[in-house]
Amino acid sequence: MSQPVVLKSNPHGINLILDPDMPFTELKKEILKRFEESDRFFKNAKIGLSFEGRVLSQEQEYEILDLIEKNTTIHVVCIIENDERIDAYYAEKIRAFEDAQAGRTGEFYKGTLRSGQVIECESSIVILGDVNPGAKIIARGNIVILGSLKGNAYAGAAGDESAFVAALDMDPVQIRIGDAIGRSADKGPLSAIKNRKKVMEPQIAIVSEDGILIEPITKGLFK
């Protein structure tokens, strides 16, 4: 093979074509390199993965899946065998998985988060209470706080910069959305939060060209 690892798209995911002779330890390094290069293209994709060109043990397959999950935003839903009947079966499973995820729009937490408390969420989250200094919320989706945000909030934790953070009282120590980070000017030297106003009104934080923009929530904002 001219390349030890080749990624080839198929209707349900990716064919991973592997060199049959390269030592497995070296092959894993090449696999990681190829997936890191392709991560922006497949960002947050839910895929089926098939192996070609080399017979792998189940343990080796698991090592490759673990490598992809820990170092990229790609989610491997299943391994697809090179058989039409099995391929159709797994294609149906992938669709069912995506349909189930589409219905999961968010989670709720009722109560005040105190210093040292951390909440992590695989979707969006609504907090019915305050987030005090020293507390942290991390969500793959959006964060909505029906109370005061005075701690840390990290939305779009899988790299989604279209996510947002909203609060009835916006006074955070730090906000992160995707890869953009902003800190309140009076709580650290790394301020990247624009238009922040210390007022008791609902506000929303989004990513703009200049960093993180905070502005009042109005009727026409989401248009």
C-alpha positions as a printed NumPy array, in Angstrom:
array([[  0.   ,   0.   ,   0.   ],
       [  1.236,   3.514,  -0.813],
       [ -0.344,   4.703,   2.449],
       [ -0.53 ,   2.51 ,   5.558],
       [ -3.966,   3.902,   6.494],
       [ -6.731,   5.055,   4.124],
       [-10.139,   6.446,   5.124],
       [-12.863,   5.847,   2.567],
       [-16.425,   7.11 ,   3.059],
       [-19.362,   4.774,   2.555],
       [-23.138,   5.457,   2.835],
       [-23.113,   4.581,   6.548],
       [-19.702,   5.7  ,   7.748],
       [-16.035,   5.004,   7.05 ],
       [-14.054,   2.098,   5.602],
       [-10.723,   1.996,   7.406],
       [ -8.264,   0.359,   5.004],
       [ -5.142,  -0.836,   6.815],
       [ -1.686,  -1.986,   5.782],
       [ -1.528,  -5.78 ,   6.351],
       [  2.158,  -5.888,   7.354],
       [  2.918,  -2.805,   9.476],
       [  3.416,  -3.567,  13.2  ],
       [  0.201,  -2.78 ,  15.076],
       [  1.828,  -0.232,  17.415],
       [  3.041,   1.822,  14.441],
       [ -0.255,   1.32 ,  12.643],
       [ -2.16 ,   2.872,  15.569],
       [ -0.031,   6.003,  15.287],
       [ -0.902,   6.266,  11.589],
       [ -4.601,   5.693,  12.318],
       [ -4.583,   8.468,  14.917],
       [ -2.828,  10.809,  12.497],
       [ -5.379,  10.168,   9.729],
       [ -8.398,  10.623,  12.012],
       [ -6.987,  13.815,  13.551],
       [ -6.52 ,  15.191,  10.035],
       [-10.113,  14.276,   9.153],
       [-11.712,  15.353,  12.438],
       [-12.76 ,  18.777,  11.148],
       [-14.552,  17.166,   8.191],
       [-16.293,  14.471,  10.275],
       [-16.783,  16.74 ,  13.305],
       [-19.3  ,  15.259,  15.792],
       [-20.377,  12.678,  13.185],
       [-22.001,   9.423,  14.332],
       [-20.662,   6.707,  12.052],
       [-20.307,   3.001,  11.449],
       [-16.739,   1.8  ,  10.959],
       [-15.523,  -1.127,   8.856],
       [-12.01 ,  -2.591,   8.67 ],
       [-10.375,  -3.703,   5.439],
       [ -6.981,  -4.953,   4.322],
       [ -6.037,  -6.62 ,   7.589],
       [ -7.473,  -9.165,   9.997],
       [ -7.779,  -7.648,  13.487],
       [ -8.454,  -9.3  ,  16.796],
       [-11.406,  -8.019,  18.808],
       [ -8.974,  -6.482,  21.273],
       [ -7.203,  -4.591,  18.46 ],
       [-10.534,  -3.321,  17.148],
       [-11.406,  -2.027,  20.624],
       [ -8.016,  -0.301,  20.874],
       [ -8.665,   1.513,  17.588],
       [-12.171,   2.561,  18.667],
       [-10.793,   3.843,  21.979],
       [ -8.112,   5.79 ,  20.104],
       [-10.731,   7.51 ,  17.923],
       [-13.124,   8.297,  20.776],
       [-10.451,   9.798,  23.05 ],
       [ -8.695,  11.947,  20.443],
       [-11.428,  13.145,  18.062],
       [-15.052,  14.304,  18.129],
       [-16.124,  11.349,  15.961],
       [-18.561,   8.898,  17.594],
       [-18.299,   5.312,  16.321],
       [-21.755,   3.818,  16.813],
       [-20.907,   0.332,  15.553],
       [-18.498,  -1.803,  13.537],
       [-19.852,  -2.764,  10.111],
       [-18.857,  -6.097,   8.581],
       [-18.279,  -6.364,   4.856],
       [-21.537,  -8.176,   4.226],
       [-24.62 ,  -6.624,   2.588],
       [-27.141,  -8.117,   5.023],
       [-25.121,  -7.069,   8.071],
       [-24.404,  -3.696,   6.485],
       [-28.143,  -3.05 ,   6.084],
       [-28.772,  -4.169,   9.671],
       [-26.202,  -1.771,  11.11 ],
       [-27.375,   1.05 ,   8.867],
       [-30.787,   0.681,  10.496],
       [-29.168,   0.715,  13.953],
       [-27.319,   3.933,  13.128],
       [-30.557,   5.601,  11.99 ],
       [-32.307,   4.445,  15.159],
       [-29.464,   5.82 ,  17.295],
       [-29.587,   9.198,  15.543],
       [-33.398,   9.367,  15.886],
       [-33.101,   8.644,  19.61 ],
       [-30.445,  11.335,  20.051],
       [-32.521,  13.853,  18.095],
       [-35.301,  13.519,  20.659],
       [-32.946,  14.22 ,  23.548],
       [-32.988,  17.985,  23.584],
       [-31.862,  18.685,  27.107],
       [-31.754,  17.997,  30.835],
       [-32.88 ,  19.885,  33.941],
       [-31.227,  20.493,  37.292],
       [-33.105,  22.101,  40.178],
       [-31.08 ,  23.739,  42.933],
       [-28.141,  26.052,  43.589],
       [-24.653,  24.931,  42.567],
       [-22.161,  25.817,  45.274],
       [-18.385,  26.184,  45.124],
       [-16.706,  22.933,  44.103],
       [-19.781,  21.418,  42.465],
       [-19.512,  20.364,  38.809],
       [-22.316,  19.262,  36.482],
       [-21.532,  17.604,  33.145],
       [-24.221,  17.039,  30.52 ],
       [-24.154,  15.187,  27.174],
       [-26.836,  17.466,  25.712],
       [-28.164,  20.914,  26.635],
       [-29.079,  21.754,  30.217],
       [-31.423,  24.102,  32.077],
       [-30.459,  25.04 ,  35.647],
       [-33.346,  26.072,  37.877],
       [-31.257,  28.001,  40.38 ],
       [-27.986,  29.896,  40.806],
       [-24.445,  28.907,  39.87 ],
       [-22.172,  30.311,  42.573],
       [-18.47 ,  31.226,  42.232],
       [-16.35 ,  28.058,  42.195],
       [-19.119,  25.967,  40.623],
       [-18.927,  24.74 ,  37.035],
       [-21.324,  23.547,  34.318],
       [-20.073,  21.636,  31.27 ],
       [-22.482,  20.758,  28.448],
       [-22.084,  19.487,  24.892],
       [-25.069,  21.66 ,  23.965],
       [-26.463,  24.933,  25.318],
       [-26.641,  26.135,  28.931],
       [-29.657,  28.063,  30.245],
       [-29.608,  29.291,  33.844],
       [-32.865,  30.485,  35.365],
       [-30.978,  32.317,  38.072],
       [-27.536,  33.915,  38.508],
       [-24.401,  32.707,  36.737],
       [-21.457,  33.664,  38.941],
       [-19.269,  30.596,  38.385],
       [-17.935,  28.902,  35.228],
       [-19.955,  27.74 ,  32.224],
       [-18.634,  25.655,  29.309],
       [-21.123,  25.144,  26.468],
       [-20.469,  23.336,  23.185],
       [-17.932,  21.16 ,  25.006],
       [-17.386,  18.972,  21.929],
       [-16.169,  22.027,  19.991],
       [-19.545,  23.444,  18.924],
       [-19.14 ,  27.229,  18.722],
       [-22.785,  27.682,  17.695],
       [-23.826,  26.84 ,  21.269],
       [-24.792,  29.557,  23.767],
       [-24.983,  30.34 ,  27.481],
       [-27.994,  32.271,  28.793],
       [-28.79 ,  33.464,  32.319],
       [-31.247,  35.734,  34.102],
       [-28.276,  37.375,  35.872],
       [-25.017,  37.128,  33.932],
       [-21.935,  37.702,  36.116],
       [-19.61 ,  34.76 ,  35.318],
       [-16.029,  34.112,  36.351],
       [-15.45 ,  32.394,  33.019],
       [-17.475,  31.39 ,  29.977],
       [-16.231,  28.958,  27.349],
       [-18.086,  28.094,  24.149],
       [-16.376,  25.551,  21.914],
       [-12.775,  26.747,  21.781],
       [-13.571,  30.389,  22.62 ],
       [-12.856,  31.488,  26.187],
       [-13.817,  34.695,  27.97 ],
       [-13.352,  35.906,  31.552],
       [-14.913,  38.8  ,  33.354],
       [-12.575,  41.804,  33.255],
       [-12.721,  42.214,  37.018],
       [-11.911,  38.547,  37.716],
       [ -8.831,  37.957,  35.62 ],
       [ -6.49 ,  39.449,  32.984],
       [ -7.666,  37.242,  30.087],
       [-10.859,  39.091,  29.296],
       [-12.4  ,  38.232,  25.934],
       [-16.011,  38.992,  26.802],
       [-17.474,  41.846,  24.794],
       [-20.356,  44.199,  25.665],
       [-20.774,  42.721,  29.134],
       [-23.166,  44.771,  31.246],
       [-23.57 ,  44.396,  34.989],
       [-27.331,  44.613,  35.015],
       [-30.055,  42.364,  36.351],
       [-31.604,  41.308,  33.039],
       [-31.611,  38.128,  30.96 ],
       [-28.476,  37.968,  28.818],
       [-26.972,  35.521,  26.357],
       [-23.339,  34.7  ,  25.523],
       [-22.423,  33.647,  21.993],
       [-19.233,  33.373,  19.953],
       [-18.472,  36.339,  17.698],
       [-15.462,  37.209,  15.565],
       [-13.89 ,  39.091,  18.48 ],
       [-14.423,  36.403,  21.102],
       [-17.454,  35.894,  23.339],
       [-20.234,  38.439,  23.005],
       [-22.786,  38.976,  25.792],
       [-25.965,  40.883,  25.046],
       [-29.527,  41.232,  26.388],
       [-32.089,  38.646,  25.316],
       [-34.724,  40.322,  23.175],
       [-37.629,  39.108,  21.076],
       [-35.771,  39.547,  17.831],
       [-32.417,  38.156,  18.992],
       [-32.865,  34.583,  17.734],
       [-34.044,  35.805,  14.341]])
